Coordinates of C-alpha atoms in Angstrom, one line a residue:
M1 CA 36.0 28.5 0.9
F2 CA 36.2 26.4 -2.2
G3 CA 40.0 25.7 -1.7
L4 CA 39.3 24.6 1.8
S5 CA 36.6 22.4 0.6
L6 CA 38.8 20.9 -2.0
R7 CA 41.5 20.2 0.7
T8 CA 38.9 18.6 3.0
F9 CA 37.6 16.6 0.2
R10 CA 41.0 15.3 -0.7
E11 CA 42.1 14.6 2.9
R12 CA 38.9 13.0 4.2
W13 CA 37.6 11.3 1.0
Q14 CA 36.4 8.3 3.1
L15 CA 33.6 10.3 4.5
F16 CA 32.3 11.2 0.9
I17 CA 32.9 8.0 -1.1
G18 CA 29.5 6.5 -0.2
A19 CA 27.7 9.7 -1.4
I20 CA 29.7 9.8 -4.6
V21 CA 28.7 6.3 -5.4
T22 CA 25.1 7.1 -4.6
V23 CA 25.0 10.2 -6.9
C24 CA 26.8 8.2 -9.6
L25 CA 24.1 5.4 -9.4
G26 CA 21.3 8.0 -9.3
V27 CA 22.6 9.9 -12.5
S28 CA 23.1 6.7 -14.4
L29 CA 19.7 5.3 -13.5
V30 CA 17.7 8.5 -14.2
Q31 CA 19.7 9.0 -17.5
S32 CA 19.0 5.4 -18.6
S33 CA 15.4 5.3 -17.5
L34 CA 14.6 8.7 -19.0
L35 CA 16.0 7.8 -22.4
I36 CA 14.2 4.5 -22.6
L37 CA 10.9 6.1 -21.4
V38 CA 11.2 8.9 -24.1
S39 CA 11.9 6.2 -26.7
A40 CA 8.9 4.0 -25.5
A41 CA 6.6 6.9 -25.3
S42 CA 6.9 7.5 -29.1
P43 CA 7.3 3.9 -30.4
H44 CA 7.7 2.8 -34.1
L45 CA 5.3 0.0 -34.5
P46 CA 6.2 -2.6 -37.2
A47 CA 4.4 -2.4 -40.4
G48 CA 1.8 -5.1 -41.2
L49 CA 0.7 -5.9 -37.7
S50 CA -2.9 -6.8 -37.2
P51 CA -5.1 -4.4 -35.1
L52 CA -5.1 -6.9 -32.2
A53 CA -1.3 -7.4 -32.3
A54 CA -0.8 -3.6 -32.5
E55 CA -3.1 -3.0 -29.5
Q56 CA -1.2 -5.7 -27.5
L57 CA 2.1 -4.1 -28.4
S58 CA 0.8 -0.7 -27.4
E59 CA -0.3 -2.0 -24.1
S60 CA 3.2 -3.6 -23.5
Y61 CA 4.8 -0.2 -24.2
E62 CA 2.3 1.5 -21.7
A63 CA 3.3 -1.0 -19.1
A64 CA 6.9 -0.5 -19.7
I65 CA 6.4 3.3 -19.3
T66 CA 4.7 2.8 -16.0
L67 CA 7.5 0.6 -14.7
L68 CA 10.1 3.1 -15.9
A69 CA 8.3 5.9 -14.2
M70 CA 8.2 3.9 -11.0
I71 CA 12.0 3.3 -11.3
L72 CA 12.6 7.0 -11.9
G73 CA 10.6 8.0 -8.8
L74 CA 12.1 5.4 -6.6
G75 CA 15.6 6.1 -7.9
A76 CA 15.2 9.9 -7.2
F77 CA 13.8 9.3 -3.8
L78 CA 16.5 6.9 -2.7
A79 CA 19.3 9.1 -4.1
V80 CA 18.1 12.1 -2.1
F81 CA 17.3 10.1 1.0
I82 CA 20.7 8.3 1.0
V83 CA 22.8 11.4 0.1
S84 CA 21.0 13.5 2.7
S85 CA 21.3 10.9 5.5
T86 CA 24.9 10.3 4.6
F87 CA 25.8 14.1 4.7
A88 CA 23.9 14.5 7.9
F89 CA 25.9 11.8 9.5
T90 CA 29.2 13.1 8.0
V91 CA 28.5 16.6 9.2
A92 CA 27.6 15.3 12.7
Q93 CA 30.9 13.4 12.8
R94 CA 32.9 16.5 11.9
R95 CA 31.2 19.0 14.3
K96 CA 34.3 19.5 16.3
D97 CA 36.3 20.4 13.2
L98 CA 33.5 22.7 12.1
A99 CA 33.4 24.3 15.6
L100 CA 37.1 25.1 15.4
L101 CA 36.5 26.9 12.1
R102 CA 33.9 29.0 13.8
L103 CA 36.2 29.8 16.8
V104 CA 39.0 31.1 14.4
G105 CA 36.6 33.4 12.7
A106 CA 34.5 31.6 10.2
G107 CA 30.8 32.8 10.1
R108 CA 27.7 30.8 9.8
G109 CA 27.4 31.8 6.1
Q110 CA 30.9 30.8 5.4
L111 CA 30.4 27.4 7.1
R112 CA 27.3 26.7 4.9
R113 CA 29.3 27.7 1.8
L114 CA 32.0 25.2 2.7
L115 CA 29.6 22.4 3.0
L116 CA 27.7 23.4 -0.2
A117 CA 31.1 23.6 -2.0
E118 CA 31.9 20.1 -0.9
A119 CA 28.5 18.9 -2.1
L120 CA 29.1 20.6 -5.5
L121 CA 32.4 18.7 -5.8
L122 CA 30.6 15.5 -4.9
G123 CA 28.0 16.2 -7.4
V124 CA 30.4 17.0 -10.2
I125 CA 32.4 13.8 -9.5
G126 CA 29.3 11.7 -9.2
T127 CA 27.9 13.1 -12.5
A128 CA 31.2 12.6 -14.4
L129 CA 31.2 8.9 -13.3
G130 CA 27.4 8.4 -13.8
V131 CA 27.1 9.7 -17.3
P132 CA 29.2 6.9 -19.0
L133 CA 27.9 4.3 -16.5
G134 CA 24.4 5.3 -17.7
R135 CA 25.2 4.0 -21.2
L136 CA 25.8 0.5 -19.7
V137 CA 22.8 0.7 -17.4
M138 CA 20.7 1.6 -20.4
R139 CA 21.7 -1.5 -22.1
L140 CA 21.1 -3.6 -19.0
Q141 CA 17.6 -2.0 -18.5
T142 CA 16.6 -2.5 -22.1
W143 CA 17.6 -6.1 -22.0
M144 CA 15.6 -6.7 -18.8
L145 CA 12.5 -5.1 -20.2
I146 CA 12.8 -7.1 -23.3
D147 CA 13.3 -10.2 -21.3
L148 CA 10.2 -9.5 -19.2
K149 CA 8.2 -9.0 -22.4
F150 CA 7.5 -5.3 -21.7
L151 CA 9.3 -4.3 -24.9
P152 CA 9.7 -6.0 -28.3
S153 CA 13.0 -7.6 -29.2
S154 CA 13.4 -4.9 -31.9
F155 CA 13.3 -2.0 -29.4
E156 CA 16.3 0.3 -29.4
P157 CA 16.4 3.4 -27.1
R158 CA 17.4 6.6 -28.9
W159 CA 20.2 8.7 -27.5
Q160 CA 19.3 12.4 -26.9
S161 CA 21.9 15.2 -26.6
W162 CA 19.9 17.0 -24.0
I163 CA 20.4 14.2 -21.5
F164 CA 23.8 15.7 -20.6
G165 CA 22.1 18.7 -19.0
V166 CA 19.6 16.6 -17.3
S167 CA 22.3 14.3 -15.8
A168 CA 24.3 17.2 -14.6
G169 CA 21.2 18.8 -13.1
V170 CA 20.3 15.5 -11.3
G171 CA 23.8 14.8 -10.0
I172 CA 24.5 18.3 -8.8
G173 CA 21.0 18.9 -7.6
V174 CA 20.8 15.8 -5.6
A175 CA 24.1 16.6 -3.8
L176 CA 23.2 20.1 -3.0
L177 CA 19.7 19.1 -1.9
G178 CA 21.2 16.4 0.3
V179 CA 23.5 18.7 2.1
L180 CA 21.2 21.7 2.4
A181 CA 19.5 20.7 5.7
A182 CA 22.6 19.4 7.2
S183 CA 24.6 22.6 6.4
R184 CA 21.8 24.8 8.0
R185 CA 21.8 22.6 11.1
A186 CA 25.5 22.6 11.5
A187 CA 25.7 26.5 11.1
K188 CA 23.1 27.0 14.0
V189 CA 25.3 24.9 16.5
R190 CA 27.3 27.1 18.9
P191 CA 31.0 26.3 18.6
L192 CA 31.6 25.6 22.3
E193 CA 28.7 23.3 22.6
A194 CA 30.0 21.3 19.6
L195 CA 33.5 21.1 21.2
R196 CA 32.1 20.1 24.6
D197 CA 29.4 17.7 23.2
T198 CA 26.7 19.6 24.9
G199 CA 23.4 21.4 24.0
A200 CA 22.3 21.4 20.5
A201 CA 25.4 19.7 19.3
V202 CA 24.3 16.4 20.8
R203 CA 20.6 16.9 20.4
V204 CA 19.5 14.3 17.8
M205 CA 15.7 14.8 17.8
T206 CA 15.5 18.2 16.3
A207 CA 12.3 20.2 15.5
P208 CA 12.4 19.3 11.7
R209 CA 12.7 15.6 12.7
W210 CA 9.6 15.8 14.9
F211 CA 7.7 17.7 12.2
F212 CA 8.5 15.4 9.2
G213 CA 8.2 12.2 11.4
A214 CA 4.7 13.2 12.5
F215 CA 3.7 14.5 9.1
F216 CA 4.8 11.4 7.2
L217 CA 3.4 9.0 9.8
A218 CA 0.0 10.8 9.5
G219 CA 0.3 10.5 5.7
A220 CA 1.0 6.8 5.9
V221 CA -2.1 6.2 8.1
A222 CA -4.2 8.3 5.7
M223 CA -3.0 6.5 2.6
A224 CA -3.5 3.0 4.2
I225 CA -7.1 3.9 4.9
L226 CA -7.6 5.4 1.4
A227 CA -6.2 2.3 -0.3
Q228 CA -9.1 0.2 1.1
F229 CA -11.6 2.2 -0.9
T230 CA -10.0 2.6 -4.3
S231 CA -9.7 0.4 -7.4
A232 CA -6.8 -2.1 -8.0
D233 CA -5.0 0.3 -10.2
G234 CA -5.1 2.8 -7.3
A235 CA -4.6 0.4 -4.4
V236 CA -1.1 -0.8 -5.4
P237 CA 0.5 2.7 -5.9
L238 CA -1.2 3.9 -2.6
S239 CA 0.0 0.9 -0.8
M240 CA 3.6 1.5 -2.0
F241 CA 3.5 5.2 -1.1
T242 CA 2.2 4.1 2.4
S243 CA 5.4 2.1 2.9
I244 CA 7.6 5.0 1.7
A245 CA 5.9 7.5 4.0
A246 CA 6.0 5.1 7.0
A247 CA 9.7 4.4 6.3
I248 CA 10.4 8.2 6.2
A249 CA 8.4 8.8 9.3
L250 CA 10.3 6.1 11.2
S251 CA 13.7 7.2 9.8
A252 CA 13.0 10.7 11.0
L253 CA 11.9 9.4 14.4
S254 CA 14.7 6.7 14.5
P255 CA 16.8 8.6 17.1
L256 CA 13.8 8.2 19.4
V257 CA 12.7 4.7 18.3
V258 CA 16.0 3.0 18.0
P259 CA 17.0 3.5 21.7
L260 CA 13.6 2.0 22.7
F261 CA 14.3 -1.1 20.7
G262 CA 17.8 -1.1 21.9
R263 CA 16.7 -1.5 25.5
L264 CA 14.6 -4.6 24.4
F265 CA 17.6 -6.1 22.7
G266 CA 19.6 -5.1 25.8
L267 CA 17.8 -7.8 27.7
L268 CA 19.6 -10.4 25.5
L269 CA 22.9 -8.5 25.2
R270 CA 23.4 -8.2 29.0
R271 CA 24.2 -11.9 29.4
S272 CA 27.9 -11.2 28.5
P273 CA 30.2 -8.3 29.4
L274 CA 30.8 -7.6 25.7
G275 CA 27.1 -7.7 25.0
E276 CA 26.4 -5.3 27.8
L277 CA 29.1 -3.0 26.5
A278 CA 27.6 -3.1 23.1
Q279 CA 24.2 -2.3 24.4
A280 CA 25.7 0.8 26.3
N281 CA 27.2 1.9 23.0
L282 CA 23.8 1.6 21.3
R283 CA 22.3 3.8 23.9
D284 CA 25.2 6.3 23.8
G285 CA 25.7 6.4 20.0
V286 CA 22.1 7.2 19.0
R287 CA 23.0 9.1 15.8
R288 CA 25.4 6.4 14.7
S289 CA 22.9 3.6 15.3
A290 CA 20.1 5.5 13.6
S291 CA 22.2 6.3 10.5
T292 CA 23.0 2.5 10.1
A293 CA 19.5 1.3 10.7
A294 CA 17.7 3.9 8.6
P295 CA 18.7 2.5 5.1
L296 CA 17.7 -1.1 6.2
L297 CA 14.4 0.3 7.5
V298 CA 13.6 1.8 4.1
L299 CA 14.7 -1.3 2.2
V300 CA 12.5 -3.7 4.3
A301 CA 9.6 -1.3 4.2
L302 CA 9.8 -0.9 0.4
L303 CA 10.4 -4.7 0.0
L304 CA 7.3 -5.8 2.0
G305 CA 5.3 -2.8 0.7
M306 CA 5.8 -3.3 -3.0
S307 CA 6.0 -7.1 -3.2
S308 CA 3.1 -7.7 -0.8
S309 CA 1.0 -5.1 -2.7
I310 CA 1.7 -6.5 -6.2
N311 CA 1.6 -10.2 -5.2
S312 CA -1.5 -9.8 -3.0
V313 CA -3.4 -8.0 -5.7
T314 CA -2.4 -10.6 -8.4
A315 CA -3.2 -13.5 -6.1
A316 CA -6.6 -12.0 -5.3
G317 CA -7.2 -11.4 -9.0
D318 CA -6.2 -15.0 -9.9
G319 CA -8.7 -16.3 -7.3
Q320 CA -11.4 -14.0 -8.6
Q321 CA -10.8 -15.4 -12.1
A322 CA -10.9 -19.0 -10.8
R323 CA -14.2 -18.3 -9.1
S324 CA -15.7 -16.7 -12.3
I325 CA -15.3 -19.9 -14.4
S326 CA -17.5 -22.9 -14.0
G327 CA -16.1 -25.5 -16.4
D328 CA -13.9 -28.6 -16.6
L329 CA -11.9 -28.0 -19.8
I330 CA -10.4 -25.2 -21.9
V331 CA -9.8 -25.7 -25.6
D332 CA -7.7 -23.4 -27.8
S333 CA -8.6 -23.7 -31.4
S334 CA -9.7 -22.0 -34.6
G335 CA -13.3 -20.9 -35.1
A336 CA -14.0 -23.7 -37.5
S337 CA -12.9 -26.4 -35.2
A338 CA -14.5 -24.7 -32.2
A339 CA -17.9 -25.0 -33.8
R340 CA -17.6 -28.8 -33.6
I341 CA -16.6 -29.2 -30.0
G342 CA -20.3 -29.1 -28.8
A343 CA -21.0 -32.2 -30.8
V344 CA -18.3 -34.3 -29.0
P345 CA -19.8 -37.0 -26.8
G346 CA -19.9 -36.0 -23.2
V347 CA -19.8 -32.3 -23.8
A348 CA -22.8 -30.5 -22.0
V349 CA -21.8 -26.9 -22.7
A350 CA -19.2 -25.5 -25.0
A351 CA -18.9 -21.7 -24.5
E352 CA -16.8 -20.1 -27.3
Q353 CA -15.0 -16.9 -26.7
V354 CA -13.4 -15.2 -29.8
N355 CA -11.0 -12.4 -29.0
L356 CA -11.4 -9.6 -31.5
P357 CA -9.9 -6.2 -32.1
F358 CA -12.5 -3.6 -31.1
Q359 CA -12.2 0.1 -32.1
V360 CA -14.8 2.0 -30.1
T361 CA -16.0 5.6 -30.3
T362 CA -17.9 6.9 -27.3
I363 CA -20.0 10.0 -27.0
T364 CA -20.8 11.4 -23.6
Q365 CA -22.5 14.4 -22.3
K366 CA -21.2 16.4 -19.3
K367 CA -22.5 19.8 -18.4
H368 CA -23.9 20.5 -21.8
K369 CA -20.6 19.5 -23.4
T370 CA -20.2 16.6 -25.9
K371 CA -17.1 14.4 -25.5
V372 CA -16.0 12.1 -28.3
K373 CA -13.3 9.5 -27.7
V374 CA -11.9 6.9 -30.2
H375 CA -9.7 4.2 -28.9
D376 CA -8.6 0.6 -29.4
R377 CA -9.9 -2.0 -27.0
S378 CA -10.3 -5.7 -26.7
A379 CA -13.6 -7.6 -27.0
L380 CA -14.9 -11.2 -26.7
A381 CA -17.6 -12.4 -29.1
I382 CA -19.7 -14.8 -27.1
D383 CA -22.9 -16.7 -27.1
S384 CA -24.7 -15.2 -24.1
N385 CA -26.5 -18.3 -23.0
A386 CA -23.4 -20.6 -23.0
Y387 CA -21.4 -17.8 -21.4
Q388 CA -23.7 -17.4 -18.5
R389 CA -23.6 -21.2 -17.8
T390 CA -19.9 -21.3 -17.7
H391 CA -19.3 -17.8 -16.1
P392 CA -21.5 -17.5 -13.1
L393 CA -21.1 -13.6 -12.9
S394 CA -23.9 -11.2 -11.8
P395 CA -23.8 -8.0 -13.7
T396 CA -23.7 -4.9 -11.7
S397 CA -26.5 -3.6 -13.9
G398 CA -28.5 -4.9 -16.8
S399 CA -28.6 -8.6 -17.9
L400 CA -26.5 -10.7 -20.2
A401 CA -29.7 -12.4 -21.4
D402 CA -30.2 -9.3 -23.5
L403 CA -26.9 -9.6 -25.3
H404 CA -28.1 -10.4 -28.7
G405 CA -28.4 -8.5 -32.0
L406 CA -26.8 -4.9 -32.0
T407 CA -25.9 -4.8 -28.3
V408 CA -22.7 -4.8 -26.2
A409 CA -21.8 -5.4 -22.5
L410 CA -18.9 -3.8 -20.6
G411 CA -16.5 -6.5 -19.7
P412 CA -14.5 -7.3 -16.6
G413 CA -11.5 -5.4 -18.0
N414 CA -13.3 -2.1 -18.7
D415 CA -12.6 0.7 -16.1
N416 CA -15.6 2.6 -17.7
D417 CA -13.8 5.9 -17.5
D418 CA -16.2 7.1 -20.2
G419 CA -19.1 6.9 -17.9
L420 CA -21.2 4.3 -20.0
S421 CA -24.2 2.7 -18.5
V422 CA -27.1 0.5 -19.6
G423 CA -28.8 2.2 -22.5
S424 CA -25.7 4.1 -23.7
M425 CA -24.8 3.9 -27.4
V426 CA -21.4 2.8 -28.6
D427 CA -20.0 3.2 -32.1
A428 CA -17.7 0.4 -32.8
D429 CA -15.6 -1.0 -35.6
I430 CA -15.1 -4.9 -35.4
G431 CA -13.0 -6.5 -38.1
G432 CA -13.6 -3.7 -40.6
H433 CA -17.4 -3.6 -40.0
S434 CA -19.1 -0.6 -38.3
Y435 CA -21.7 -1.1 -35.7
S436 CA -23.9 1.1 -33.4
L437 CA -24.4 -0.9 -30.3
R438 CA -26.5 -0.4 -27.3
V439 CA -25.0 -1.3 -23.8
V440 CA -27.3 -3.9 -22.1
A441 CA -25.1 -5.0 -19.2
V442 CA -22.1 -3.9 -17.1
L443 CA -20.1 -6.7 -15.5
P444 CA -18.1 -6.2 -12.3
E445 CA -14.5 -5.0 -12.9
F446 CA -11.8 -7.7 -12.4
V447 CA -8.6 -7.0 -10.5
N448 CA -6.4 -8.6 -13.2
G449 CA -8.5 -7.2 -16.0
G450 CA -10.0 -9.1 -19.0
A451 CA -12.0 -8.2 -22.1
D452 CA -13.1 -4.6 -22.2
F453 CA -16.3 -5.5 -24.0
L454 CA -18.6 -8.4 -24.8
V455 CA -20.4 -8.6 -28.0
P456 CA -22.9 -11.3 -29.4
Q457 CA -21.5 -13.7 -31.9
D458 CA -24.6 -13.4 -34.0
I459 CA -23.8 -9.9 -35.3
L460 CA -20.3 -11.0 -36.8
P461 CA -19.9 -12.5 -40.2
A462 CA -19.3 -16.3 -40.2
A463 CA -16.1 -15.8 -42.1
A464 CA -14.6 -13.6 -39.3
L465 CA -15.5 -16.2 -36.8
A466 CA -14.2 -19.2 -38.7
G467 CA -10.7 -17.7 -39.1
A468 CA -10.3 -16.4 -35.6
D469 CA -8.5 -17.9 -32.6
V470 CA -11.1 -19.2 -30.2
Q471 CA -10.9 -20.3 -26.6
T472 CA -13.7 -22.6 -25.5
V473 CA -14.8 -23.4 -22.0
V474 CA -16.3 -26.8 -21.7
Q475 CA -18.6 -28.4 -19.1
V476 CA -18.9 -32.2 -19.4
D477 CA -22.0 -34.2 -18.7
S478 CA -22.7 -35.3 -15.1
G479 CA -20.9 -38.5 -14.3
V480 CA -18.6 -38.1 -17.3
D481 CA -14.8 -38.2 -16.8
P482 CA -13.4 -34.8 -18.2
S483 CA -10.1 -36.6 -19.1
A484 CA -12.1 -38.9 -21.5
V485 CA -13.8 -36.0 -23.1
A486 CA -10.4 -34.3 -23.4
T487 CA -9.1 -37.4 -25.2
R488 CA -11.9 -37.4 -27.6
I489 CA -11.4 -33.7 -28.5
Q490 CA -7.7 -34.3 -29.1
A491 CA -8.4 -37.4 -31.2
A492 CA -10.7 -35.3 -33.3
R493 CA -8.0 -32.7 -33.7
L494 CA -10.3 -29.9 -32.5
G495 CA -7.6 -28.0 -30.6
S496 CA -5.2 -27.9 -27.6
V497 CA -6.9 -29.2 -24.5
S498 CA -6.1 -28.5 -20.7
T499 CA -8.1 -28.6 -17.5
V500 CA -9.5 -25.3 -16.2
A501 CA -7.3 -25.7 -13.1
R502 CA -4.2 -26.3 -15.2
S503 CA -4.9 -23.3 -17.4
L504 CA -5.5 -21.0 -14.4
A505 CA -2.3 -22.3 -12.7
S506 CA -0.3 -21.5 -15.9
R507 CA -1.8 -18.0 -15.9
T508 CA -0.9 -17.7 -12.3
D509 CA 2.6 -18.8 -12.9
S510 CA 3.0 -16.4 -15.7
N511 CA 1.8 -13.5 -13.5
K512 CA 4.2 -14.5 -10.8
Q513 CA 7.1 -14.5 -13.3
V514 CA 6.2 -11.0 -14.4
N515 CA 5.8 -9.8 -10.9
S516 CA 9.1 -11.3 -9.9
G517 CA 10.8 -9.5 -12.8
I518 CA 9.3 -6.2 -11.8
L519 CA 10.3 -6.7 -8.2
V520 CA 13.9 -7.7 -9.2
V521 CA 14.1 -4.4 -11.2
L522 CA 12.7 -2.3 -8.4
M523 CA 14.1 -4.0 -5.3
G524 CA 17.5 -4.7 -6.9
L525 CA 17.8 -0.8 -7.2
A526 CA 16.7 -0.4 -3.6
G527 CA 19.0 -3.2 -2.4
L528 CA 22.0 -1.5 -4.2
Y529 CA 21.4 1.8 -2.7
T530 CA 21.0 0.3 0.7
L531 CA 24.2 -1.7 0.4
V532 CA 26.1 1.5 -0.4
A533 CA 24.5 3.5 2.4
V534 CA 25.0 0.9 5.1
I535 CA 28.6 0.1 4.2
N536 CA 29.3 3.9 4.1
A537 CA 27.6 4.4 7.5
V538 CA 29.7 1.6 9.2
V539 CA 32.9 2.7 7.6
I540 CA 32.4 6.4 8.7
S541 CA 31.5 5.4 12.2
A542 CA 34.4 3.0 12.6
A543 CA 36.8 5.6 11.3
E544 CA 35.7 8.1 13.9
R545 CA 35.8 5.5 16.8
K546 CA 39.5 4.8 16.9
A547 CA 40.1 6.7 20.0
E548 CA 37.0 4.9 21.6
F549 CA 38.4 1.5 20.7
A550 CA 41.8 2.5 22.1
A551 CA 40.3 3.4 25.4
A552 CA 38.5 0.1 25.6
R553 CA 41.7 -1.7 24.9
V554 CA 43.5 0.3 27.6
T555 CA 40.9 -0.7 30.2
G556 CA 41.7 -4.4 29.7
L557 CA 39.8 -5.6 26.5
S558 CA 41.9 -7.4 23.8
R559 CA 41.8 -6.5 20.2
G560 CA 39.7 -9.5 19.4
Q561 CA 37.2 -8.5 22.1
V562 CA 36.9 -5.0 20.8
V563 CA 36.2 -6.4 17.3
R564 CA 33.5 -8.8 18.7
M565 CA 32.0 -6.0 20.7
A566 CA 31.7 -3.9 17.5
L567 CA 30.2 -6.9 15.6
I568 CA 27.5 -7.5 18.3
E569 CA 26.7 -3.8 18.2
S570 CA 26.3 -3.8 14.5
W571 CA 24.2 -6.9 14.4
A572 CA 21.9 -5.4 17.1
V573 CA 21.5 -2.2 14.9
T574 CA 20.8 -4.5 11.9
A575 CA 18.1 -6.3 13.9
I576 CA 16.5 -3.1 14.9
G577 CA 16.5 -1.7 11.3
L578 CA 14.9 -4.9 10.0
V579 CA 12.2 -4.9 12.8
L580 CA 11.4 -1.2 12.2
G581 CA 11.1 -1.9 8.5
C582 CA 8.5 -4.6 9.2
V583 CA 6.7 -2.2 11.4
A584 CA 6.7 0.5 8.7
A585 CA 5.2 -2.1 6.3
T586 CA 2.3 -3.1 8.7
A587 CA 0.0 -0.3 7.5
T588 CA 0.6 -1.4 3.9
L589 CA -0.2 -5.1 4.6
L590 CA -3.4 -4.1 6.5
G591 CA -4.4 -1.7 3.7
I592 CA -3.8 -4.1 0.8
G593 CA -5.6 -6.9 2.7
A594 CA -8.7 -4.7 3.3
A595 CA -8.5 -3.5 -0.4
T596 CA -8.4 -7.1 -1.9
G597 CA -11.2 -8.1 0.3
R598 CA -13.5 -5.2 -0.9
M599 CA -12.6 -5.7 -4.6
T600 CA -12.8 -9.6 -4.8
G601 CA -14.7 -10.6 -1.6
V602 CA -11.7 -12.5 -0.3
S603 CA -9.0 -10.7 1.7
V604 CA -5.5 -11.7 0.4
I605 CA -2.1 -10.8 1.9
E606 CA 0.9 -12.3 0.2
V607 CA 4.1 -11.8 2.2
P608 CA 7.4 -12.7 0.3
W609 CA 8.9 -14.8 3.0
D610 CA 11.7 -16.1 0.8
L611 CA 12.7 -12.6 -0.4
L612 CA 12.5 -11.2 3.1
G613 CA 14.7 -14.1 4.4
A614 CA 17.3 -13.4 1.8
V615 CA 17.4 -9.8 2.8
V616 CA 17.8 -10.6 6.4
I617 CA 20.6 -13.1 5.8
G618 CA 22.2 -10.7 3.4
A619 CA 22.0 -7.7 5.8
F620 CA 23.6 -9.5 8.7
A621 CA 26.4 -10.8 6.4
V622 CA 27.2 -7.6 4.8
I623 CA 27.0 -5.5 7.9
G624 CA 28.8 -8.1 9.9
T625 CA 31.7 -8.4 7.4
T626 CA 32.0 -4.6 7.1
S627 CA 32.0 -4.1 10.8
V628 CA 34.8 -6.7 11.4
W629 CA 36.8 -5.3 8.6
T630 CA 36.6 -1.7 9.7
S631 CA 37.1 -2.5 13.4
V632 CA 40.1 -4.5 12.6
S633 CA 41.5 -1.6 10.6
A634 CA 40.6 0.9 13.4
T635 CA 42.4 -1.3 16.0
R636 CA 45.6 -1.9 14.0
A637 CA 47.5 0.9 15.8
T638 CA 48.6 0.5 19.4
P639 CA 46.2 2.0 22.0
V640 CA 48.8 4.4 23.4
S641 CA 49.1 6.2 20.0
W642 CA 45.5 7.4 20.5
E643 CA 45.5 8.3 24.1

């Protein structure tokens, strides 16, 4: 059977080229991401860093690890999905050839071994190409992560010899896993049914499709509901998984759903004979239409799900930050200069915020067990009276009025996974000084984070405050022009001044830039996989339709009309895939809107219309170009040669 698989692979390589490229991309991406992730998980921090700088660098490494884990998961999912859908379509296109093998004596087990041997060859070739490509991808990924400020410029991923075994396991495993279901399904079809295109051979909606479609659809609805009642850290991943589950569900049900949408598009297509013929082909070639629409469906669902989730939560957090500050100006300065801002004419309130490294030791009791944790956090040293006037926040418990002396408040960036509450004791090290602090207030958690703890300035040495970097929120007197006060502060050289609105806008722009970088990394990957899958589906279907195109030309259609008919059909399938992708993302949009409303009080849904528009235009352009190219190639021979 291996020799037959090798000959089939050599003679009909067009059917496998898309899967080979997908496996190659999957191997290179997993290899690269895994090597960078392992290196980032055990970083070498430069010597001489301050505690605060070391903490910030560690946080950036953690963010990079999270992003790499998302890339690994998304890459593995797309690789298995694309390879399995490609093999399913390929096996379906070859059902008559496989039926002839059964008729000449091949058993079901031999047929399955034939297909698995082809998958093994595919996996070996894809792995052989993917390993060297992974070195280039690793350089590209490292550069992107450094450019996005997730990793320092000095970061260098370390090569590991065991990665060869992992890459081989991924490439061969993805190929075998992708063909497993298709081989079982092909072996169950009776040979005569496959030759006559009757019975199980033409039944597209099989029992597994019904099961997985219903299962993932129920999972998508459940996760969309659950996302409304979790934190920001949980809402975004849940919303993304909702899109993936909904996309898998509609992909499994696509042979049922695509014809329904095809009938709707048929109302427009019936206005011309070619359109009516294209609509009939949509209805007749359900498997072909579903195989082309499925990758687009997944791409749009992931695009809307991921980008809308990330952007909506970020926008909701930015709005929450804006509502939490009641001031006119923000001044960045040193501690010595900040102490003089309150004396500037026109300044009503000057609320200093000193960002300090904060090493905290927490001791909690659970079920008669003592739990001790030591970790580095961030803290703001504040004057509670001034802070309350410029930050109209109502603590969820306790009061900021009690924040003086040896006390501490849980800040808006504290997820409180240690179970602290008002009255709890916290052992802290601030600037080399040890303190035992009592929790007096717990502030509501912010979506975009913030300081983990708030401490009173009066417990800190004056020298520590004088040399620290300070941000001061300034309220001006009633009737005073804030710009005039800003001019006085700058003239006195007390620091860099900006309006609160401008400072928040700069922070928003920075968040958007980071989000755009993350989406480029993730959606660029999804777009590349989709491009390969869609082009492969169009090429395979056109290669198998030469006789059909010849029959159309014999009945009176010209070669140009056949090409236009195929183009109309492919564009209709493109539109169906895009619409179904938007439908799959609807649950995510509703879930993230409800989640942001619960977390911040204002429901926010950010839809990336520009990115969606680019995907729509790109999809029509790529599929249209591929359709024209393949149909022109398929109609190059005279019709009589195929009759």
